[in-house]
């Protein structure tokens, strides 16, 4: 990220620092010497005023003050008489070297260069030929008429300026480096929360709302973090609600689709079941109309077939109505407490004749009391369905066994018939409407595959359990209901 805020901040502030440092260097290099000379000139003027105050014409009287001045201020001092002859000069001579008589000396440069002695002023030596030390000169007339010259060698000043410029350059570079580091750290600190917020926003774009911004400072960024946190929370809530609603919708759609499928299948099953009886009734009644059966016996047979098929249709319609009533949930159960064993015996009583006719060996097993609280009529319907199926499918040794017994708080009733076992794969399916294991056999006894669906519906309404298991040499259909203790019922 070339144009990131961090880089912009870093380069912006760093260039500002560099600009000011360079500006200071430029000003120093160009103007420091002039400023220095001006300040030096002012200092010389101050020295002049001091000397003018203490000097009365005899320099010997103030010699110590003058020497002290030379030592502390570093300025050379020359006093001239009104004829511009040198009276005193501070320039130190090596000890033992005799002074040249004043008259033999050439006139000092500043004497020829000074036009007006009356005005105290400083000036720089005019350019000279040959090796000469340049001076900053200060010339003025003292109050007693003598003249005063104060001078500072310029190379000294220039060297000081150069040194201070060097030093300044050094501090400038240091300032830029240290400033750069500080700005780098600062800009990092400044942009880190922005990057953190960005990461959270990117997570949010991926629908991950778990990350929260830790608010450390109460400033605009903290405020933004708080807003993003609340946005994330709200979005997370809304999206999860939306997902839930969507999921619910999918389930509803799925359920609707299944219901549609069941309805279609149901209609096709019912039409299929009705097709054969209707076709038979149509065929045989046409035969009667066309007098195909010419004798009484044939006519009776034709009428018998028509009545049989009509009966099957009637049974089918009744079973359908029954099943839809139980499954609808509107069926009111007439719950009463009774002994299931007694009920089973009573129901079997009605089968005695058929069993005898069909040479079926019956066995009844009852183990004591088996009290349940249920709709007796409906439970009888369950037993009848089990018994009808058993009689229809009985085979081999022609054994039928009915048992009722109470155990572990439940009452279990079972109907066993000898015969072919039910294939594993069909054990669950036989409880579904219209499902038949052996189509031909079922058709032979006029079954439509609704009996066990009615059993399932009734037992589900009673919160009972039911099932089928293949025993040795036969099949056992069973169901369980919650047992009722007699002392409970007596109290109730
Ligand atoms: N005791 C049994 N032995 C073997 N198969 C059975 C037995 N009871 C039921 N079945 C199988 O389960 C299928 C479903 O039984 P269900 O009682 O629901 O229908 P159905 O007897 O064919 O017709 P309906 O009872 O409506 O007259 C039967 O078609 C049969 O194939
Ligand atoms: Mg049946």
Coordinates of C-alpha atoms and ligand atoms in Angstrom, one line a residue:
X1 CA 0.0 0.0 0.0
X2 CA 2.0 2.9 -1.3
X3 CA -0.6 5.6 -0.5
X4 CA -1.5 4.2 2.9
X5 CA -2.3 6.7 5.6
X6 CA 0.8 5.4 7.5
X7 CA 3.1 6.2 4.6
X8 CA 1.4 9.5 4.0
X9 CA 1.8 10.5 7.6
X10 CA 5.4 9.3 7.7
X11 CA 6.5 11.1 4.6
X12 CA 4.4 14.2 5.2
X13 CA 5.7 14.8 8.7
X14 CA 9.3 13.7 7.8
X15 CA 9.4 16.1 4.9
X16 CA 8.1 18.9 7.1
X17 CA 10.9 18.2 9.6
X18 CA 13.5 18.0 6.7
X19 CA 12.2 21.3 5.2
X20 CA 12.6 23.2 8.4
X21 CA 16.0 21.7 9.1
X22 CA 17.2 22.6 5.6
X23 CA 15.7 26.1 5.9
X24 CA 17.6 26.7 9.1
X25 CA 20.8 25.4 7.5
X26 CA 20.3 27.7 4.5
X27 CA 19.7 30.7 6.8
X28 CA 22.7 29.9 8.9
X29 CA 25.1 29.4 6.0
X30 CA 24.0 32.6 4.4
X31 CA 23.3 34.9 7.3
X32 CA 25.0 33.6 10.4
X33 CA 28.4 35.4 9.6
X34 CA 26.7 38.7 9.0
X35 CA 24.7 38.4 12.1
X36 CA 27.8 37.4 14.0
X37 CA 29.7 40.4 12.7
X38 CA 26.8 42.7 13.6
X39 CA 26.7 41.3 17.1
X40 CA 30.5 41.6 17.4
X41 CA 30.3 45.2 16.2
X42 CA 27.7 46.0 18.9
X43 CA 30.0 44.4 21.5
X44 CA 32.9 46.6 20.4
X45 CA 30.7 49.6 20.7
X46 CA 30.0 48.7 24.3
X47 CA 33.7 48.3 25.0
X48 CA 34.3 51.7 23.5
X49 CA 31.7 53.3 25.8
X50 CA 33.4 51.6 28.8
X51 CA 36.9 52.8 27.8
X52 CA 35.6 56.3 27.1
X53 CA 34.2 56.5 30.6
X54 CA 37.4 55.4 32.4
X55 CA 40.0 57.1 30.1
X56 CA 41.2 60.6 31.1
X57 CA 44.2 61.0 28.8
X58 CA 46.7 58.9 30.6
X59 CA 46.5 55.3 29.5
X60 CA 49.0 54.2 32.2
X61 CA 46.3 54.8 34.8
X62 CA 43.9 52.3 33.2
X63 CA 46.5 49.9 31.8
X64 CA 45.3 47.0 34.0
X65 CA 41.6 47.6 33.0
X66 CA 42.7 47.6 29.3
X67 CA 44.7 44.4 29.6
X68 CA 41.8 42.7 31.4
X69 CA 39.5 43.8 28.6
X70 CA 41.9 42.3 26.0
X71 CA 42.0 39.1 27.9
X72 CA 38.3 38.7 28.5
X73 CA 36.9 40.1 25.2
X74 CA 39.7 39.2 22.8
X75 CA 39.7 42.6 21.1
X76 CA 42.9 44.5 20.3
X77 CA 43.0 48.1 21.5
X78 CA 45.0 51.0 20.0
X79 CA 44.8 54.6 21.3
X80 CA 46.0 57.4 19.1
X81 CA 46.6 61.1 19.9
X82 CA 44.7 63.8 18.0
X83 CA 47.6 63.7 15.3
X84 CA 46.8 60.0 14.8
X85 CA 50.2 59.0 16.4
X86 CA 49.9 55.7 18.3
X87 CA 50.0 56.3 22.1
X88 CA 49.0 52.8 23.3
X89 CA 48.7 49.4 21.7
X90 CA 47.5 46.3 23.3
X91 CA 49.1 43.9 20.9
X92 CA 51.3 41.6 23.1
X93 CA 54.9 41.5 22.1
X94 CA 57.2 38.6 22.9
X95 CA 59.1 39.3 26.1
X96 CA 62.5 40.9 25.7
X97 CA 61.8 42.1 22.1
X98 CA 62.5 45.9 22.0
X99 CA 59.7 48.0 20.7
X100 CA 60.3 49.8 17.5
X101 CA 60.1 53.5 17.9
X102 CA 56.6 54.7 17.0
X103 CA 57.8 57.1 14.3
X104 CA 59.4 54.3 12.3
X105 CA 56.2 52.3 12.0
X106 CA 54.0 52.5 8.9
X107 CA 50.7 54.1 9.5
X108 CA 48.2 51.3 10.5
X109 CA 45.6 50.3 7.8
X110 CA 42.6 51.4 9.7
X111 CA 44.0 54.9 10.0
X112 CA 44.0 55.3 6.2
X113 CA 40.6 53.5 5.9
X114 CA 38.8 55.6 8.5
X115 CA 37.2 58.7 6.9
X116 CA 35.2 60.0 9.8
X117 CA 36.5 59.5 13.4
X118 CA 33.8 61.5 15.0
X119 CA 31.1 58.8 14.4
X120 CA 31.7 55.6 16.3
X121 CA 31.3 52.8 13.7
X122 CA 32.6 49.4 12.8
X123 CA 33.8 48.3 9.4
X124 CA 35.6 45.4 7.8
X125 CA 39.0 45.8 6.3
X126 CA 39.0 46.8 2.7
X127 CA 40.5 44.0 0.4
X128 CA 44.3 44.0 0.6
X129 CA 47.1 42.5 -1.5
X130 CA 49.4 40.0 0.1
X131 CA 49.1 38.0 3.2
X132 CA 47.2 40.1 5.7
X133 CA 44.9 39.3 8.5
X134 CA 41.5 40.8 7.9
X135 CA 40.1 42.7 10.9
X136 CA 36.7 43.9 12.1
X137 CA 37.6 47.5 13.0
X138 CA 35.8 49.8 15.4
X139 CA 37.0 53.5 15.3
X140 CA 35.8 56.4 17.4
X141 CA 36.9 59.6 19.0
X142 CA 37.3 59.6 22.8
X143 CA 35.9 62.6 24.8
X144 CA 39.4 64.1 25.4
X145 CA 40.2 64.3 21.7
X146 CA 42.3 61.1 21.4
X147 CA 41.2 58.3 19.0
X148 CA 40.4 54.7 19.8
X149 CA 40.6 51.6 17.7
X150 CA 39.2 48.3 18.7
X151 CA 39.8 45.3 16.4
X152 CA 39.0 41.6 16.2
X153 CA 40.6 39.4 13.6
X154 CA 37.9 38.3 11.1
X155 CA 39.3 34.7 10.5
X156 CA 38.4 33.9 14.1
X157 CA 34.8 35.1 13.6
X158 CA 34.6 33.1 10.3
X159 CA 35.9 30.0 11.9
X160 CA 33.4 30.2 14.8
X161 CA 30.6 30.6 12.2
X162 CA 31.9 27.7 10.2
X163 CA 32.1 25.5 13.4
X164 CA 28.6 26.5 14.5
X165 CA 27.3 25.8 11.0
X166 CA 28.9 22.4 11.0
X167 CA 27.4 21.7 14.4
X168 CA 24.0 22.9 13.2
X169 CA 24.2 20.6 10.1
X170 CA 25.0 17.7 12.5
X171 CA 22.1 18.5 14.8
X172 CA 19.9 18.9 11.7
X173 CA 20.8 15.4 10.4
X174 CA 20.3 13.9 13.8
X175 CA 16.9 15.7 14.1
X176 CA 15.8 14.3 10.8
X177 CA 16.8 10.7 11.8
X178 CA 15.3 10.8 15.3
X179 CA 12.3 12.7 14.0
X180 CA 11.8 10.1 11.3
X181 CA 11.9 7.3 13.8
X182 CA 9.5 9.0 16.1
X183 CA 7.1 9.8 13.2
X184 CA 7.4 6.1 12.0
X185 CA 6.4 4.9 15.5
X186 CA 3.7 7.5 15.8
X187 CA 2.2 6.8 12.4
X188 CA 2.2 3.1 13.2
X189 CA 0.4 3.7 16.4
X190 CA -2.1 5.9 14.6
X191 CA -2.8 3.5 11.8
X192 CA -2.8 0.2 13.8
X193 CA -6.4 0.6 15.0
X194 CA -7.5 1.5 11.5
X195 CA -6.0 -1.7 10.2
X196 CA -7.6 -3.7 13.0
X197 CA -11.0 -2.2 12.1
X198 CA -10.4 -3.0 8.5
X199 CA -9.7 -6.7 9.4
X200 CA -13.0 -6.8 11.4
X201 CA -14.9 -5.3 8.5
X202 CA -13.4 -7.9 6.1
X203 CA -14.5 -10.7 8.5
X204 CA -17.9 -9.2 8.5
X205 CA -17.9 -9.3 4.7
X206 CA -17.3 -13.1 5.1
X207 CA -20.3 -13.2 7.4
X208 CA -18.1 -13.8 10.5
X209 CA -19.3 -11.6 13.3
X210 CA -17.3 -13.1 16.1
X211 CA -14.4 -10.6 16.1
X212 CA -15.0 -7.4 18.2
X213 CA -12.8 -4.2 18.3
X214 CA -11.2 -3.7 21.7
X215 CA -11.9 0.0 22.5
X216 CA -8.7 1.4 24.1
X217 CA -9.1 5.1 23.6
X218 CA -12.0 7.5 23.8
X219 CA -11.4 9.3 20.5
X220 CA -12.9 9.3 17.0
X221 CA -11.4 5.8 16.3
X222 CA -12.8 4.5 19.6
X223 CA -16.2 5.8 18.5
X224 CA -15.8 4.2 15.1
X225 CA -14.8 0.9 16.8
X226 CA -17.9 1.1 19.0
X227 CA -20.1 1.7 15.9
X228 CA -18.5 -1.2 14.0
X229 CA -19.0 -3.5 17.0
X230 CA -22.7 -2.6 17.3
X231 CA -23.1 -2.9 13.5
X232 CA -21.5 -6.4 13.6
X233 CA -23.7 -7.4 16.5
X234 CA -26.8 -6.2 14.8
X235 CA -25.9 -7.8 11.5
X236 CA -24.9 -11.1 13.1
X237 CA -28.3 -11.2 14.9
X238 CA -30.2 -10.3 11.7
X239 CA -28.4 -12.7 9.5
X240 CA -28.8 -15.6 12.0
X241 CA -32.5 -14.8 12.2
X242 CA -32.6 -14.7 8.4
X243 CA -30.8 -18.0 8.2
X244 CA -33.2 -19.5 10.7
X245 CA -36.2 -18.2 8.8
X246 CA -34.7 -19.5 5.6
X247 CA -34.1 -22.9 7.2
X248 CA -37.6 -23.0 8.4
X249 CA -38.9 -22.1 4.9
X250 CA -36.8 -24.9 3.4
X251 CA -38.3 -27.3 6.0
X252 CA -41.8 -26.1 5.2
X253 CA -41.2 -26.4 1.5
X254 CA -39.8 -29.9 2.0
X255 CA -42.8 -30.8 4.1
X256 CA -45.2 -29.3 1.5
X257 CA -43.4 -31.3 -1.2
X258 CA -43.8 -34.5 0.8
X259 CA -47.4 -33.8 1.5
X260 CA -48.0 -33.3 -2.3
X261 CA -46.2 -36.5 -3.0
X262 CA -48.2 -38.4 -0.4
X263 CA -51.4 -36.9 -1.8
X264 CA -50.5 -37.9 -5.4
X265 CA -49.5 -41.4 -4.3
X266 CA -52.6 -41.7 -2.3
X267 CA -54.9 -40.8 -5.2
X268 CA -53.0 -43.2 -7.5
X269 CA -53.2 -46.0 -4.9
X270 CA -57.0 -45.5 -4.4
X271 CA -57.6 -45.4 -8.1
X272 CA -55.6 -48.5 -8.5
X273 CA -57.5 -50.3 -5.8
X274 CA -60.8 -49.3 -7.3
X275 CA -59.9 -50.1 -10.9
X276 CA -60.2 -53.9 -10.6
X277 CA -63.6 -54.1 -8.8
X278 CA -65.1 -51.4 -11.1
X279 CA -63.9 -53.3 -14.1
X280 CA -65.3 -56.6 -12.8
X281 CA -68.6 -55.1 -11.8
X282 CA -68.8 -53.4 -15.3
X283 CA -68.0 -56.6 -17.1
X284 CA -70.3 -58.9 -15.1
X285 CA -73.3 -56.4 -15.2
X286 CA -72.8 -56.1 -19.0
X287 CA -72.8 -59.9 -19.2
X288 CA -76.1 -60.0 -17.3
X289 CA -77.6 -57.3 -19.5
X290 CA -76.6 -59.1 -22.7
X291 CA -78.0 -62.4 -21.2
X292 CA -74.6 -64.1 -21.5
X293 CA -75.5 -66.1 -18.4
X294 CA -78.5 -68.1 -19.7
X295 CA -79.2 -70.3 -16.7
X296 CA -80.0 -69.5 -13.1
X297 CA -76.7 -70.9 -11.7
X298 CA -74.6 -68.6 -14.0
X299 CA -76.7 -65.6 -13.1
X300 CA -76.2 -66.3 -9.4
X301 CA -72.5 -66.5 -10.0
X302 CA -72.5 -63.2 -11.9
X303 CA -74.5 -61.5 -9.1
X304 CA -72.1 -63.0 -6.5
X305 CA -69.1 -61.5 -8.2
X306 CA -70.7 -58.1 -8.5
X307 CA -71.7 -58.2 -4.8
X308 CA -68.2 -59.4 -3.8
X309 CA -66.5 -56.6 -5.6
X310 CA -69.0 -54.0 -4.3
X311 CA -68.3 -55.3 -0.8
X312 CA -64.5 -54.8 -1.3
X313 CA -65.1 -51.3 -2.5
X314 CA -67.3 -50.6 0.4
X315 CA -64.6 -52.0 2.8
X316 CA -62.0 -49.9 1.1
X317 CA -64.0 -46.7 1.4
X318 CA -64.8 -47.4 5.1
X319 CA -61.2 -48.1 5.9
X320 CA -60.1 -44.9 4.1
X321 CA -62.6 -42.8 6.0
X322 CA -61.5 -44.5 9.2
X323 CA -57.9 -43.9 8.6
X324 CA -58.3 -40.3 7.7
X325 CA -60.4 -39.7 10.8
X326 CA -57.7 -41.2 13.1
X327 CA -54.8 -39.5 11.3
X328 CA -56.6 -36.1 11.2
X329 CA -56.2 -35.8 15.0
X330 CA -59.8 -34.9 15.5
X331 CA -60.7 -38.4 16.7
X332 CA -61.7 -38.3 20.4
X333 CA -60.5 -41.5 22.2
X334 CA -63.0 -42.9 24.6
X335 CA -60.4 -44.0 27.2
X336 CA -61.5 -46.6 29.8
X337 CA -59.7 -48.9 32.1
X338 CA -60.1 -52.6 31.1
X339 CA -58.2 -55.9 31.0
X340 CA -56.6 -56.4 27.6
X341 CA -56.5 -60.2 28.2
X342 CA -60.2 -60.4 28.7
X343 CA -60.8 -58.3 25.6
X344 CA -58.5 -60.6 23.5
X345 CA -60.5 -63.6 24.7
X346 CA -63.8 -62.0 23.8
X347 CA -62.5 -61.1 20.3
X348 CA -61.2 -64.6 19.7
X349 CA -64.5 -66.1 20.7
X350 CA -65.9 -64.6 17.5
X351 CA -63.2 -66.4 15.5
X352 CA -63.9 -70.0 16.8
X353 CA -66.1 -71.0 13.9
X354 CA -63.6 -69.8 11.2
X355 CA -60.7 -71.4 13.0
X356 CA -62.6 -74.7 13.2
X357 CA -63.5 -74.5 9.5
X358 CA -60.0 -73.7 8.5
X359 CA -58.4 -76.2 10.9
X360 CA -56.3 -73.7 12.7
X361 CA -54.9 -74.6 16.1
X362 CA -55.4 -71.8 18.6
X363 CA -53.5 -71.2 21.7
X364 CA -54.2 -68.4 24.2
X365 CA -51.7 -67.3 26.9
X366 CA -52.7 -64.9 29.6
X367 CA -50.4 -64.1 32.6
X368 CA -52.5 -62.6 35.3
X369 CA -54.0 -59.1 35.1
X370 CA -53.2 -56.8 32.2
X371 CA -55.0 -53.6 32.9
X372 CA -54.7 -50.7 30.4
X373 CA -56.5 -47.4 30.0
X374 CA -57.5 -47.0 26.3
X375 CA -60.3 -46.8 23.8
X376 CA -61.6 -50.3 23.9
X377 CA -63.3 -50.2 20.5
X378 CA -60.1 -49.0 18.8
X379 CA -57.9 -51.6 20.5
X380 CA -60.4 -54.3 19.5
X381 CA -59.9 -53.0 15.9
X382 CA -56.2 -53.5 16.3
X383 CA -56.6 -57.1 17.5
X384 CA -59.1 -57.8 14.7
X385 CA -56.6 -56.5 12.1
X386 CA -53.8 -58.6 13.5
X387 CA -56.1 -61.7 13.7
X388 CA -57.5 -61.2 10.2
X389 CA -54.0 -60.9 8.8
X390 CA -52.9 -64.0 10.8
X391 CA -55.8 -66.1 9.5
X392 CA -55.2 -64.9 5.9
X393 CA -51.4 -65.6 6.0
X394 CA -51.4 -68.8 8.1
X395 CA -49.5 -71.7 6.6
X396 CA -47.5 -74.8 7.5
X397 CA -48.5 -76.2 10.9
X398 CA -51.5 -73.8 11.0
X399 CA -50.7 -72.6 14.4
X400 CA -52.3 -69.4 15.9
X401 CA -51.1 -68.1 19.3
X402 CA -52.4 -65.0 21.1
X403 CA -50.7 -63.9 24.2
X404 CA -51.3 -61.0 26.7
X405 CA -49.0 -60.3 29.6
X406 CA -48.0 -57.4 31.8
X407 CA -44.2 -56.6 32.4
X408 CA -42.1 -53.6 33.4
X409 CA -45.1 -51.3 33.6
X410 CA -46.4 -52.2 30.2
X411 CA -48.9 -54.6 28.8
X412 CA -47.8 -56.6 25.7
X413 CA -50.2 -58.3 23.3
X414 CA -48.9 -60.6 20.5
X415 CA -50.5 -62.6 17.7
X416 CA -48.4 -65.4 16.2
X417 CA -49.2 -67.4 13.1
X418 CA -47.2 -70.1 11.5
X419 CA -46.2 -69.3 7.9
X420 CA -43.7 -67.5 5.7
X421 CA -41.6 -64.9 7.4
X422 CA -41.8 -61.2 6.4
X423 CA -38.6 -60.1 4.5
X424 CA -36.5 -57.7 6.6
X425 CA -36.8 -54.9 4.0
X426 CA -40.6 -55.0 4.3
X427 CA -40.9 -55.0 8.1
X428 CA -41.1 -51.2 8.2
X429 CA -43.0 -50.7 5.0
X430 CA -46.0 -52.8 5.8
X431 CA -47.2 -50.1 8.2
X432 CA -47.6 -47.7 5.2
X433 CA -51.0 -47.4 3.5
X434 CA -51.5 -49.7 0.5
X435 CA -48.2 -51.5 1.0
X436 CA -48.4 -55.2 0.3
X437 CA -45.6 -57.8 0.5
X438 CA -47.3 -60.3 -1.8
X439 CA -49.7 -58.5 -4.2
X440 CA -51.3 -61.7 -5.6
X441 CA -52.0 -63.3 -2.2
X442 CA -53.4 -60.0 -0.8
X443 CA -55.6 -59.6 -3.8
X444 CA -56.9 -63.1 -3.3
X445 CA -58.4 -62.3 0.2
X446 CA -59.4 -58.8 -0.9
X447 CA -56.9 -56.9 1.2
X448 CA -56.1 -53.4 0.2
X449 CA -53.1 -52.7 2.4
X450 CA -54.8 -50.4 4.9
X451 CA -55.3 -52.6 7.9
X452 CA -51.8 -52.1 9.5
X453 CA -51.9 -48.4 8.7
X454 CA -55.1 -48.1 10.8
X455 CA -53.3 -50.2 13.5
X456 CA -50.3 -47.8 13.4
X457 CA -52.5 -44.7 13.6
X458 CA -54.6 -46.1 16.5
X459 CA -51.4 -47.1 18.5
X460 CA -49.7 -43.8 17.9
X461 CA -52.7 -42.0 19.2
X462 CA -52.4 -44.2 22.4
X463 CA -48.6 -43.5 22.6
X464 CA -48.2 -47.3 22.4
X465 CA -45.4 -49.3 20.7
X466 CA -45.8 -51.9 18.0
X467 CA -43.9 -54.0 15.6
X468 CA -43.4 -57.4 13.9
X469 CA -40.8 -60.1 14.3
X470 CA -40.1 -63.3 12.6
X471 CA -40.2 -66.2 15.0
X472 CA -39.2 -69.8 14.2
X473 CA -41.8 -71.1 11.7
X474 CA -43.9 -68.0 11.7
X475 CA -44.6 -64.3 12.2
X476 CA -45.5 -62.4 15.4
X477 CA -47.2 -59.0 15.4
X478 CA -47.2 -57.3 18.7
X479 CA -48.2 -54.0 20.5
X480 CA -47.6 -52.5 23.9
X481 CA -49.6 -50.1 26.0
X482 CA -48.8 -48.5 29.4
X483 CA -50.1 -50.7 32.2
X484 CA -52.5 -49.3 34.8
X485 CA -52.2 -50.5 38.4
X486 CA -55.6 -51.6 39.8
X487 CA -55.1 -49.7 43.2
X488 CA -54.6 -46.5 41.1
X489 CA -57.9 -47.0 39.3
X490 CA -59.8 -47.8 42.4
X491 CA -58.6 -44.5 43.9
X492 CA -59.4 -42.7 40.7
Ligands
LIG1 N1 -49.4 -62.3 9.5 C1 -48.9 -61.9 8.4 N2 -48.0 -62.7 7.8 C2 -47.4 -62.4 6.6 N3 -47.6 -61.2 6.0 C3 -48.4 -60.3 6.6 C4 -49.1 -60.6 7.8 N4 -49.9 -59.5 8.1 C5 -49.7 -58.6 7.2 N5 -48.8 -59.0 6.2 C6 -48.4 -58.3 5.0 O1 -48.5 -57.0 5.2 C7 -49.3 -56.4 4.2 C8 -50.1 -55.2 4.8 O2 -51.1 -55.7 5.7 P1 -52.4 -54.9 6.0 O3 -53.2 -55.5 7.0 O4 -52.0 -53.5 6.2 O5 -53.1 -54.9 4.6 P2 -54.0 -56.1 4.0 O6 -54.2 -57.1 5.0 O7 -53.3 -56.4 2.7 O8 -55.4 -55.3 3.6 P3 -56.5 -54.9 4.6 O9 -56.0 -55.2 6.0 O10 -56.7 -53.5 4.4 O11 -57.7 -55.8 4.3 C9 -50.1 -57.5 3.7 O12 -50.5 -57.2 2.4 C10 -49.2 -58.6 3.8 O13 -48.4 -58.7 2.7
LIG2 MG1 -55.0 -56.8 6.9

